PDB file of C-alpha atoms in Angstrom:
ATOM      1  CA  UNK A   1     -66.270 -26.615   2.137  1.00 85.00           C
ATOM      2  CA  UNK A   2     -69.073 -29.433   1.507  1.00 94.00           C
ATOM      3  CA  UNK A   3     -69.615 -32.275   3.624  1.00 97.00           C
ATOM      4  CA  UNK A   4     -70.780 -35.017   1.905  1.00 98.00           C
ATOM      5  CA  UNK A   5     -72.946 -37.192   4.000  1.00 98.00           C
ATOM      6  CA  UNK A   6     -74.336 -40.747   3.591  1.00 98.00           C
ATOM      7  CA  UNK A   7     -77.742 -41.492   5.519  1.00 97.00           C
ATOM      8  CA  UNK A   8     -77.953 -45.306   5.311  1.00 95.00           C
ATOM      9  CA  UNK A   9     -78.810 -48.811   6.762  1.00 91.00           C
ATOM     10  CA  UNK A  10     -78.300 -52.477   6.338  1.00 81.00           C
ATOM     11  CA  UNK A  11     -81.743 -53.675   6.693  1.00 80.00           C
ATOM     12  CA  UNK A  12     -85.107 -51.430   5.077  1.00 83.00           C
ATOM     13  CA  UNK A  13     -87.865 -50.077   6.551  1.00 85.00           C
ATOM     14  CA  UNK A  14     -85.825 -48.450   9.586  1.00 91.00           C
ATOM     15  CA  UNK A  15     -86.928 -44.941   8.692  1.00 91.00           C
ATOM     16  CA  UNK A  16     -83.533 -43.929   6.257  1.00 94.00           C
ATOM     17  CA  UNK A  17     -84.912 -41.901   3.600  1.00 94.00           C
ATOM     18  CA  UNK A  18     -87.420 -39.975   7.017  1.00 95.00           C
ATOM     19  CA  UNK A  19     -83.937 -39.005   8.389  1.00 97.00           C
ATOM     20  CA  UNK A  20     -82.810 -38.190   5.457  1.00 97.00           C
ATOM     21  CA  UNK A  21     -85.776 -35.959   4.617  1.00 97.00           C
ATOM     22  CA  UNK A  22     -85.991 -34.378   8.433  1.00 97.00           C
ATOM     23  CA  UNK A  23     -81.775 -34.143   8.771  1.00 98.00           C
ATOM     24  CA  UNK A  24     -81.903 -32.349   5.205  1.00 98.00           C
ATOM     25  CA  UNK A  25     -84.733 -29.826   6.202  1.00 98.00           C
ATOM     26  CA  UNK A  26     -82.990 -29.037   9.348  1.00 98.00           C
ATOM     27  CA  UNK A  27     -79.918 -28.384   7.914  1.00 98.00           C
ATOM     28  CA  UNK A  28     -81.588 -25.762   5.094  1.00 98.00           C
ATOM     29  CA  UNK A  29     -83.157 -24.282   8.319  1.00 97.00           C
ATOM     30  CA  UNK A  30     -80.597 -23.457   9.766  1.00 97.00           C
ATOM     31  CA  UNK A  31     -79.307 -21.596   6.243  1.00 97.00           C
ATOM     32  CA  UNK A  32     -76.959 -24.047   4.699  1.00 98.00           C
ATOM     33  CA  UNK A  33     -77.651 -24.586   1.107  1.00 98.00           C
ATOM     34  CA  UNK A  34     -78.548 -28.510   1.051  1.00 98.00           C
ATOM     35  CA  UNK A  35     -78.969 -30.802  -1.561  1.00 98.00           C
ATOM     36  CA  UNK A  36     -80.560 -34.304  -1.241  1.00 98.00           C
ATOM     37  CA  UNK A  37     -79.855 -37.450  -3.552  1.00 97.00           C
ATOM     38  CA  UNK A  38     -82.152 -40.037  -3.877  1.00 95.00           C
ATOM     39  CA  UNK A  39     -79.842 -43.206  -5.024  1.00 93.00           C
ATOM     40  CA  UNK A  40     -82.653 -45.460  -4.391  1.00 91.00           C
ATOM     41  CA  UNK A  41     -83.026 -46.026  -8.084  1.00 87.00           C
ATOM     42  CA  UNK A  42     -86.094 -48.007  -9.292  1.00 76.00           C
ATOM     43  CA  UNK A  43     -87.981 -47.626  -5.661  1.00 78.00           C
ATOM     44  CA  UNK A  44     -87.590 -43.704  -5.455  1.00 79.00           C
ATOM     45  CA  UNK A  45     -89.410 -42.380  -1.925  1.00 88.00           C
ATOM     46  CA  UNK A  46     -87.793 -39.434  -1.035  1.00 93.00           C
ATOM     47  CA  UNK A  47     -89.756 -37.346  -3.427  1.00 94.00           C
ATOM     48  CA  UNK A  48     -92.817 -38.274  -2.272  1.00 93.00           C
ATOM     49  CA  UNK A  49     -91.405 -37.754   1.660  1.00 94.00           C
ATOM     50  CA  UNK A  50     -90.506 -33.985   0.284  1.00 94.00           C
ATOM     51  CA  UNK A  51     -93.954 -33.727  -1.518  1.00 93.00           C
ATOM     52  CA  UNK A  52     -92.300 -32.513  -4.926  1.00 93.00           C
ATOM     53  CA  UNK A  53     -93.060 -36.335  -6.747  1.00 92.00           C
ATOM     54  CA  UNK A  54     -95.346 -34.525  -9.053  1.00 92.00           C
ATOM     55  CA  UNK A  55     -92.043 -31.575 -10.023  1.00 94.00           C
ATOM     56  CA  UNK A  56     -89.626 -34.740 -11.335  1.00 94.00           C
ATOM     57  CA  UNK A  57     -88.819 -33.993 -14.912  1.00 95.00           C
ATOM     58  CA  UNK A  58     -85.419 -34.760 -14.705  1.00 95.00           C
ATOM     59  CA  UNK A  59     -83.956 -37.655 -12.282  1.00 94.00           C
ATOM     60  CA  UNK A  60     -79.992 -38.337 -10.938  1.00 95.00           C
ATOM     61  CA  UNK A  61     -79.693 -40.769 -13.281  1.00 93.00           C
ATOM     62  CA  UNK A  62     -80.997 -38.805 -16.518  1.00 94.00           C
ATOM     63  CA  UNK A  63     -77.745 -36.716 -14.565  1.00 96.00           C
ATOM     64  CA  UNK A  64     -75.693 -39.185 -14.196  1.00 93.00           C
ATOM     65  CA  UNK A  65     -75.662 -40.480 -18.281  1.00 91.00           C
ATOM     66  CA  UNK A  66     -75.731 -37.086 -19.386  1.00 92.00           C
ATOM     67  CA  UNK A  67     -78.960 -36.611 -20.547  1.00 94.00           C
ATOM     68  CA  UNK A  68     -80.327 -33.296 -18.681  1.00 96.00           C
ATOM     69  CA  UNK A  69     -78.205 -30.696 -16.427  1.00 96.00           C
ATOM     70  CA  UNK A  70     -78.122 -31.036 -12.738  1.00 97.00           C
ATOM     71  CA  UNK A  71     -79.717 -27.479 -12.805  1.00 96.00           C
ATOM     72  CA  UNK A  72     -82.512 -28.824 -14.887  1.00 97.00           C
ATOM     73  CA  UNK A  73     -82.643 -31.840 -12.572  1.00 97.00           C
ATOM     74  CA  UNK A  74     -82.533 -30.333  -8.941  1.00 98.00           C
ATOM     75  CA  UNK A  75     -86.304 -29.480  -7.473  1.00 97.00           C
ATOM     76  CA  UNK A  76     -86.290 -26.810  -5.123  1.00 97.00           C
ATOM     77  CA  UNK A  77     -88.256 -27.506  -2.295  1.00 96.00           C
ATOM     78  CA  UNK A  78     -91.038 -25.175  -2.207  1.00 93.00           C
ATOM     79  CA  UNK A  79     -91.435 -25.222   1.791  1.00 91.00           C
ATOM     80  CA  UNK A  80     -87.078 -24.700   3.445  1.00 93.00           C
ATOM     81  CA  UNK A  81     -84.843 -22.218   1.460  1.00 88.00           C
ATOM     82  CA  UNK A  82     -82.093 -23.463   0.523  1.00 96.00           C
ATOM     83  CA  UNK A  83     -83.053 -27.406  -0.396  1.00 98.00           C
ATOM     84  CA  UNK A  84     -82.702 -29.154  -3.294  1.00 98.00           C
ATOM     85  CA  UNK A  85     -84.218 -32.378  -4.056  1.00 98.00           C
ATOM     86  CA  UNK A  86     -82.464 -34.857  -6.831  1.00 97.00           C
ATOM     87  CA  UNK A  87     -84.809 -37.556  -7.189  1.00 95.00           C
ATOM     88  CA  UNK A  88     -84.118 -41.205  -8.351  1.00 91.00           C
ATOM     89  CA  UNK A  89     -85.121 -42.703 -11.171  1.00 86.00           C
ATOM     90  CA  UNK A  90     -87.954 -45.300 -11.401  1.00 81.00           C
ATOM     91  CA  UNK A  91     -87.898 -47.114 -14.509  1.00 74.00           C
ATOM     92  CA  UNK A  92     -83.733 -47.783 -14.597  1.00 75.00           C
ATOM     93  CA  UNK A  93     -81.942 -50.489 -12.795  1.00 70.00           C
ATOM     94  CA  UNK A  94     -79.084 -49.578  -9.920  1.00 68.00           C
ATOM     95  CA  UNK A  95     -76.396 -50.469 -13.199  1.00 75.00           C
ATOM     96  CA  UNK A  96     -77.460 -47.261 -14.546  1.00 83.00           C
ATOM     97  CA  UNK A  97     -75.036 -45.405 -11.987  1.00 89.00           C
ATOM     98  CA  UNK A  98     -71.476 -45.121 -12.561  1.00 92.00           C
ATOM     99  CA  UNK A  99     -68.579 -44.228  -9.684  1.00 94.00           C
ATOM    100  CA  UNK A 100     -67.411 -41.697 -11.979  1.00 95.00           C
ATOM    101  CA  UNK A 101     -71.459 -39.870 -12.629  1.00 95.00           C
ATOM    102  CA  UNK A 102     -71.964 -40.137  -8.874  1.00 96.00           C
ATOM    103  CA  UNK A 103     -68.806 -38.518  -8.650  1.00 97.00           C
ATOM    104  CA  UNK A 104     -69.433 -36.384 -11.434  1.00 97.00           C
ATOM    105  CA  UNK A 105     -73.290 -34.800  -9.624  1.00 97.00           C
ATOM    106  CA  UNK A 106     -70.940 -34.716  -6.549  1.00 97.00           C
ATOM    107  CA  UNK A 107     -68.228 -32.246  -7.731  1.00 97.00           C
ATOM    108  CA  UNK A 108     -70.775 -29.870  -9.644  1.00 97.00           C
ATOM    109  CA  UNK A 109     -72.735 -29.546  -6.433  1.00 98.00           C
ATOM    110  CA  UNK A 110     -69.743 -28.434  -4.391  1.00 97.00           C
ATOM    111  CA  UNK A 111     -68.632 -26.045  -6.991  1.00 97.00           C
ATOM    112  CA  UNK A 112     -72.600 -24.972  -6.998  1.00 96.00           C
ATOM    113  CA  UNK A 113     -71.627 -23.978  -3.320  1.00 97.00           C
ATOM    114  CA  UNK A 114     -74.020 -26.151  -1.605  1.00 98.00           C
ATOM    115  CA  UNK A 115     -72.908 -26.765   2.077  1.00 98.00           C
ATOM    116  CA  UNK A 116     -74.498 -30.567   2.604  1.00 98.00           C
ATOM    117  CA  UNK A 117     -74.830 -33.212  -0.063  1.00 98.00           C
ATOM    118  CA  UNK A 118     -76.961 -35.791   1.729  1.00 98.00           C
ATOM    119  CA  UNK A 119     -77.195 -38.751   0.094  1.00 97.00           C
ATOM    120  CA  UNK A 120     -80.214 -41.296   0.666  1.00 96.00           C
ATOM    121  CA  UNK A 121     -78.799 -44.757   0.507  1.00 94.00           C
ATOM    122  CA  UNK A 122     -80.993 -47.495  -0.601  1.00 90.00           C
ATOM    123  CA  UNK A 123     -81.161 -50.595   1.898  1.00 83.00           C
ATOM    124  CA  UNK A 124     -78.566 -53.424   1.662  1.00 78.00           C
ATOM    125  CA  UNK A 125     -75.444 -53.395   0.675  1.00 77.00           C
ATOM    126  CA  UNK A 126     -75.340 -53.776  -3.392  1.00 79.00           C
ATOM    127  CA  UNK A 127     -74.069 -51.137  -6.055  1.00 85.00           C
ATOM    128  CA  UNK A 128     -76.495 -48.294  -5.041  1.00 85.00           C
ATOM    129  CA  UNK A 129     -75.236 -48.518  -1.311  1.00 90.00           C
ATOM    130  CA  UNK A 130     -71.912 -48.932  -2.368  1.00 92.00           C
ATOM    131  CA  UNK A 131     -72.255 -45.994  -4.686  1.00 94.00           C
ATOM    132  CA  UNK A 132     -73.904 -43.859  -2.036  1.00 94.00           C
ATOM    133  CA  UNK A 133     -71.369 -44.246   0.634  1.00 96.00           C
ATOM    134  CA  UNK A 134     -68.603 -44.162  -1.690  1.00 96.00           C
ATOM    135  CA  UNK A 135     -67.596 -40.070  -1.811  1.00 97.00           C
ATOM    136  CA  UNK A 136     -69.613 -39.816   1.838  1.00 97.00           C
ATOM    137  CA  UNK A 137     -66.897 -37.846   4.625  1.00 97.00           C
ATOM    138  CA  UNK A 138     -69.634 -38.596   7.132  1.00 98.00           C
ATOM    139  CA  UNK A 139     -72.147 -41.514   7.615  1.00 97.00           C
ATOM    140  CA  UNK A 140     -75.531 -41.158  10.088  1.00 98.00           C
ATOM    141  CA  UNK A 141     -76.711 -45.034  10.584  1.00 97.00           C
ATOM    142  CA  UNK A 142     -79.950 -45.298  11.178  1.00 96.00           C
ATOM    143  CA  UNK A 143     -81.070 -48.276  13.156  1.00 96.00           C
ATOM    144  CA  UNK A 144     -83.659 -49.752  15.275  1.00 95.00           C
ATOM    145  CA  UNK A 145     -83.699 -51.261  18.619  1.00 95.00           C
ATOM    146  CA  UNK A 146     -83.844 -54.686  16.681  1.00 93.00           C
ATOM    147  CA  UNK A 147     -81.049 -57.321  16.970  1.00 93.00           C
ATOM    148  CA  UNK A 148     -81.720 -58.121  13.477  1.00 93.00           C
ATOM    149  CA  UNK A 149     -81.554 -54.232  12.382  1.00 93.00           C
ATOM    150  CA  UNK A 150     -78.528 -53.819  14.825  1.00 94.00           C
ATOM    151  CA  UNK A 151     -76.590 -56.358  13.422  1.00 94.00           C
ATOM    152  CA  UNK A 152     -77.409 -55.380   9.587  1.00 93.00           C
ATOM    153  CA  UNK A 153     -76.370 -52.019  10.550  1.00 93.00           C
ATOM    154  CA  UNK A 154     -73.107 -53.330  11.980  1.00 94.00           C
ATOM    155  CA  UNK A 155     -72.240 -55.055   8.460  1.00 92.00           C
ATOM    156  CA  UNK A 156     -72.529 -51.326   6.886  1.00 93.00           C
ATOM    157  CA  UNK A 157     -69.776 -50.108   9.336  1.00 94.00           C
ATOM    158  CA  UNK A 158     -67.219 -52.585   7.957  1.00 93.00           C
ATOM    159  CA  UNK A 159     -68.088 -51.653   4.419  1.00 93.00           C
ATOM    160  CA  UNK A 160     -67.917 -47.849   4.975  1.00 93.00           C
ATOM    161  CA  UNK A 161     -64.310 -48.308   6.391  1.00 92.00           C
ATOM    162  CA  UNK A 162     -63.388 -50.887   3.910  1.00 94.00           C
ATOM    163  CA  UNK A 163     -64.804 -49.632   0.339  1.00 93.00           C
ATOM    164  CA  UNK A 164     -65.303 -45.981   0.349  1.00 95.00           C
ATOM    165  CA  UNK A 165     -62.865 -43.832  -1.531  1.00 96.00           C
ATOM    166  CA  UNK A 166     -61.516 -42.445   1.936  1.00 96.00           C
ATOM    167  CA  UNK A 167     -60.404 -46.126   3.028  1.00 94.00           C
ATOM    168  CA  UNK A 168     -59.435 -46.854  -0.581  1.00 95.00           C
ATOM    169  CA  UNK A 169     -56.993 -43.857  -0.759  1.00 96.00           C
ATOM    170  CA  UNK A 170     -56.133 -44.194   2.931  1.00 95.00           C
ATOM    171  CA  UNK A 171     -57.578 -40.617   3.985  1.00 95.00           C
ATOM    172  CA  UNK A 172     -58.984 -39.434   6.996  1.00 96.00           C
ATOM    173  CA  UNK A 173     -61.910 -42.275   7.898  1.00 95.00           C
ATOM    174  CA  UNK A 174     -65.672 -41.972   7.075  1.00 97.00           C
ATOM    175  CA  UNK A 175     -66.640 -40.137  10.666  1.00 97.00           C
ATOM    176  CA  UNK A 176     -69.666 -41.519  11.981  1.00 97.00           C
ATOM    177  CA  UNK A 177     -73.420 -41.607  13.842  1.00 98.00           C
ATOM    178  CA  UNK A 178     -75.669 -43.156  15.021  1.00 98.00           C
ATOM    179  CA  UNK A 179     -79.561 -42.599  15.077  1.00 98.00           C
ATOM    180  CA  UNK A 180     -82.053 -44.498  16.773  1.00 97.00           C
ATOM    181  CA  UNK A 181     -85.370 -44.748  15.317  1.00 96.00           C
ATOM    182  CA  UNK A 182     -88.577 -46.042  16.202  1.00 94.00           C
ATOM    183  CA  UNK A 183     -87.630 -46.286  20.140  1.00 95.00           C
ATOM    184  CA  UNK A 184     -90.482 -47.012  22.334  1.00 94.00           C
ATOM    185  CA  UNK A 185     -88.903 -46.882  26.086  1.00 93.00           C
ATOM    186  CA  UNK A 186     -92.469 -49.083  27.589  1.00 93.00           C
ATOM    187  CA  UNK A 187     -91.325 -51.525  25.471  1.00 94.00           C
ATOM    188  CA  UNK A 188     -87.419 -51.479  26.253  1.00 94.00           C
ATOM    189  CA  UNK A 189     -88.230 -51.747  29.876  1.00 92.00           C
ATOM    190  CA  UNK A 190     -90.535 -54.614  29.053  1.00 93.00           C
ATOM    191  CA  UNK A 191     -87.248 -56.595  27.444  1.00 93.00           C
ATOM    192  CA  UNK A 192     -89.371 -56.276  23.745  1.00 94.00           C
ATOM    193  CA  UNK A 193     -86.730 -53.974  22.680  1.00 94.00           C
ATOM    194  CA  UNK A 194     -82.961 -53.135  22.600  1.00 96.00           C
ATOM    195  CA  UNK A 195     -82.002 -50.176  25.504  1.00 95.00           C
ATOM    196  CA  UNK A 196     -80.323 -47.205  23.822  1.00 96.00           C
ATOM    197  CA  UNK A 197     -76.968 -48.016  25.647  1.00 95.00           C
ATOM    198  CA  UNK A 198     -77.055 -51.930  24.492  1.00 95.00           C
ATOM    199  CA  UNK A 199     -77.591 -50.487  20.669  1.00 96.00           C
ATOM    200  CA  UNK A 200     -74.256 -47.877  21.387  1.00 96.00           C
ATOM    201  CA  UNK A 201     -72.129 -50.406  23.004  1.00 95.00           C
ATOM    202  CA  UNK A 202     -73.091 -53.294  19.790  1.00 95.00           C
ATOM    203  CA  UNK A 203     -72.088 -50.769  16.928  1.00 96.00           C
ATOM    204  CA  UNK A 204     -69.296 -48.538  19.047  1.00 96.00           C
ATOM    205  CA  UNK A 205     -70.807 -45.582  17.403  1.00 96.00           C
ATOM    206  CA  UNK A 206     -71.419 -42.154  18.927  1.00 95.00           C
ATOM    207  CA  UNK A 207     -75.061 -41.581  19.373  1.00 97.00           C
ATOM    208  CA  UNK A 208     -76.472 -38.594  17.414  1.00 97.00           C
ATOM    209  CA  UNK A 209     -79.944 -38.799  18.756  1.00 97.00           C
ATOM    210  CA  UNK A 210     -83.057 -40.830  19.497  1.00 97.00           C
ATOM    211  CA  UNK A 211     -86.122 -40.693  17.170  1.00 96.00           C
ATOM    212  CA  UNK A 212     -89.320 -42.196  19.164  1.00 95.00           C
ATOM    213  CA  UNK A 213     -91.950 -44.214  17.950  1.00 90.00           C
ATOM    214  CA  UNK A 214     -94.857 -42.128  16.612  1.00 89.00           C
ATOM    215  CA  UNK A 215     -97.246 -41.972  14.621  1.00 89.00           C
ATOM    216  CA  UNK A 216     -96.749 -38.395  13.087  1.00 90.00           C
ATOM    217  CA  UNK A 217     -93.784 -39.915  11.299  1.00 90.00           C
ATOM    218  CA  UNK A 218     -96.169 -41.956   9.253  1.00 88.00           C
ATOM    219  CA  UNK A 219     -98.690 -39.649   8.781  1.00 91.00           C
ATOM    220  CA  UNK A 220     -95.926 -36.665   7.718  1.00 91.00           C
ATOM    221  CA  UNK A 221     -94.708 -39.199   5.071  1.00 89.00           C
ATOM    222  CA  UNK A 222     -98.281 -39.457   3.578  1.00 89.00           C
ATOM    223  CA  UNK A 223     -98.814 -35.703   3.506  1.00 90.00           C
ATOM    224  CA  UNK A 224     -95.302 -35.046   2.125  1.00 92.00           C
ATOM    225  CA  UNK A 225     -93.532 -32.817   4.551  1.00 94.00           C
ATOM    226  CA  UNK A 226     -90.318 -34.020   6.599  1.00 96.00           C
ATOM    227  CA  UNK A 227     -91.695 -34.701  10.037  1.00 96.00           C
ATOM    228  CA  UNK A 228     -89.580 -32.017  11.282  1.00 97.00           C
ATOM    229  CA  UNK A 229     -91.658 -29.574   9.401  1.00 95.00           C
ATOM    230  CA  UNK A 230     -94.685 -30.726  12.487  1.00 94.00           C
ATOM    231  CA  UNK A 231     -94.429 -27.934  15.308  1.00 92.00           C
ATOM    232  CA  UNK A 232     -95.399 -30.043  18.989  1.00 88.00           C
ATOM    233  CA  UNK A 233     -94.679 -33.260  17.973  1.00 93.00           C
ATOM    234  CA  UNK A 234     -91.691 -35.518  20.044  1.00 94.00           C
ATOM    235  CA  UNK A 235     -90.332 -37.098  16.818  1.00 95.00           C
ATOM    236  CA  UNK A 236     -90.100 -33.142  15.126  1.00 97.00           C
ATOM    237  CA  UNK A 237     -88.241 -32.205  18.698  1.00 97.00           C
ATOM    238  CA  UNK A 238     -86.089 -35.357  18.116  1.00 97.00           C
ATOM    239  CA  UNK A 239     -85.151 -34.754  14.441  1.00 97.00           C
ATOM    240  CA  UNK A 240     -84.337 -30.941  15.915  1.00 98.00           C
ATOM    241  CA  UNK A 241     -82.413 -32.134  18.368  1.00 98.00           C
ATOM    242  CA  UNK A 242     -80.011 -34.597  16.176  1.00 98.00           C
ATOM    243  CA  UNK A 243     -79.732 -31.382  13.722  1.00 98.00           C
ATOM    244  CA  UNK A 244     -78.478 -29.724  16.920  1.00 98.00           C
ATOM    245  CA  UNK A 245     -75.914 -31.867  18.347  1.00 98.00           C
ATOM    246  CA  UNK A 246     -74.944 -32.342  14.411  1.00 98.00           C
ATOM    247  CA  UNK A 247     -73.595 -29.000  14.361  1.00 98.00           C
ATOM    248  CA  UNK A 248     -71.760 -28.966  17.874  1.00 97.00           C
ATOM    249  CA  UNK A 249     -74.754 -27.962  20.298  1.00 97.00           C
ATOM    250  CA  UNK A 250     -74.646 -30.004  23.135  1.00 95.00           C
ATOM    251  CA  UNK A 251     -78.223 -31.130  24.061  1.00 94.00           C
ATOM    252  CA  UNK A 252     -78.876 -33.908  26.698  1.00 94.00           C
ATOM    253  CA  UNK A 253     -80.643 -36.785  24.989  1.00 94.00           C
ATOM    254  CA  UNK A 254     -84.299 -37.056  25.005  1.00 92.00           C
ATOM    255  CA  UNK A 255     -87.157 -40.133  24.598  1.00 92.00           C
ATOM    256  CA  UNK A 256     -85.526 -42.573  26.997  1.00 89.00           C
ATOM    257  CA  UNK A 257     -87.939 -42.925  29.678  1.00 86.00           C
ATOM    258  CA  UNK A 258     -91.340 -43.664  29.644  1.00 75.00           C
ATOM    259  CA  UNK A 259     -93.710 -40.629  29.974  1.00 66.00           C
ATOM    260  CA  UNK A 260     -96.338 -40.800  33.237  1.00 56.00           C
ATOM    261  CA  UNK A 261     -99.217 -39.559  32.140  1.00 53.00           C
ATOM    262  CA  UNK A 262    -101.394 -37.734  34.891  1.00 51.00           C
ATOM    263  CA  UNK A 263    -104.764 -38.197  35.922  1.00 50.00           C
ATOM    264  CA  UNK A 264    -106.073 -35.262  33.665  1.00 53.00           C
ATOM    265  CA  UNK A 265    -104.116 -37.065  31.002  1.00 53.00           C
ATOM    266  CA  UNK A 266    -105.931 -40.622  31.408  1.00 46.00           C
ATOM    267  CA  UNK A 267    -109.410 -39.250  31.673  1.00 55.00           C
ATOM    268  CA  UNK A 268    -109.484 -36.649  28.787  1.00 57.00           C
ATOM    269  CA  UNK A 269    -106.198 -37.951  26.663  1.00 54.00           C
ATOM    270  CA  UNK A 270    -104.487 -34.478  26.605  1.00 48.00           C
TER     271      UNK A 270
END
């Protein structure tokens, strides 16, 4: 049966649509059919993150009001078998989703037989949020060590078990997890950051994994492939890791201490 997952965040800029991007790769890798929503409407990333920007004919919301298929809409990525990209539009507004379209794209998928609908929630917590977390039976928070991203992140935990259509019909709640990203331990044990622990007692969340601060992230975004695509690299390990512990491995957490370099290290920076 599909699982219907929400990647989101209060505050932007945390890294959401790179999780959602890495989480939805790793997932196809490990053979589940995976489809990826970008409900980021009017600021679509996610297809330039996946590198298929220049494949949109279609978009979720041409979808959504009826104007193309879903089959004419979904990109297959071209790099994981098994993912599907739905991109957002760029030239509507977030009014031109509806509870019933989203829920609409939602149903087809499942009856498509896709294993994980992953939807990439835009920042805040307006209609596209709302919309995006609405169907969701799981939620992955992403955060940063940030009081200000922390706290953000906490208001998005009261609306997923207040407004989504699991709390509204009094189901099962929203189950839900917690990713660090952007986690520099040097500057944690400098006091310049939030320790993981401090972040998991704040939200009461179970931790899914850590993502550290690198600069492959960045530089994976620019050459559109999901960082966990990079073979070597901690934040690809990290991503692997969460996709891991996701599906019931259990892998010891990674990225919290600060890494000694050794002489060799210093002098020739390998």
């Amino acid at each position: 049966m599909a699982r219907v997952i929400v990647v989101t965040s209060g505050k932007g800029g945390v890294g959401k649509t790179t999780t959602s991007a890495s989480f939805s790769a790793g997932l196809a890798l490990k053979g589940y059919k995976v489809a990826v929503i970008d409900f980021d409407v009017g600021l679509r990333n996610l297809d330039l993150i996946m590198g298929c920007e220049r494949r949109v004919v279609y978009d979720f919301v041409n979808v959504v009001q009826g104007e193309a298929s879903l089959k004419q809409a979904l990109i297959k990525d071209k790099k994981v078998p098994n993912l599907f990209v739905l991109a957002a539009s760029q030239t509507r507004d977030k009014d031109a989703l509806t509870k019933e379209g989203v829920g609409k794209v939602i149903d087809d998928l499942k009856a498509d037989g896709f294993d994980f609908i992953i939807c990439d929630s835009p920042a805040g917590i307006e209609k596209g949020a709302q919309l995006a977390l609405y169907y969701a039976d799981e939620a992955v928070i992403v955060t940063n060590p940030e009081v200000s991203s922390v706290r953000d992140s906490d208001r998005i935990l009261g609306i997923l078990q207040a407004k989504s259509k699991r709390a509204e019909e009094g189901d099962t709640p929203i189950v839900e997890h917690l990713i660090l990203t952007r986690y520099n331990p040097e500057r944690v044990a400098a006091g310049e950051m939030l320790a993981m622990q401090d972040v998991v007692e704040l939200l009461s969340v179970k931790l899914l994994g850590i993502v550290p601060e690198a600069e492959e992230v960045l530089q994976a975004s620019n050459a559109g492939t999901p960082v966990i695509m990079y073979e070597g690299v901690n934040a690809s390990e990290a991503y692997k890791d969460i996709v891991d512990r996701f599906l019931g491995e259990d892998k010891p957490q990674r990225f919290l201490t600060v890494e000694h370099k050794s002489l060799f290290k210093k002098l020739f920076g390998k």
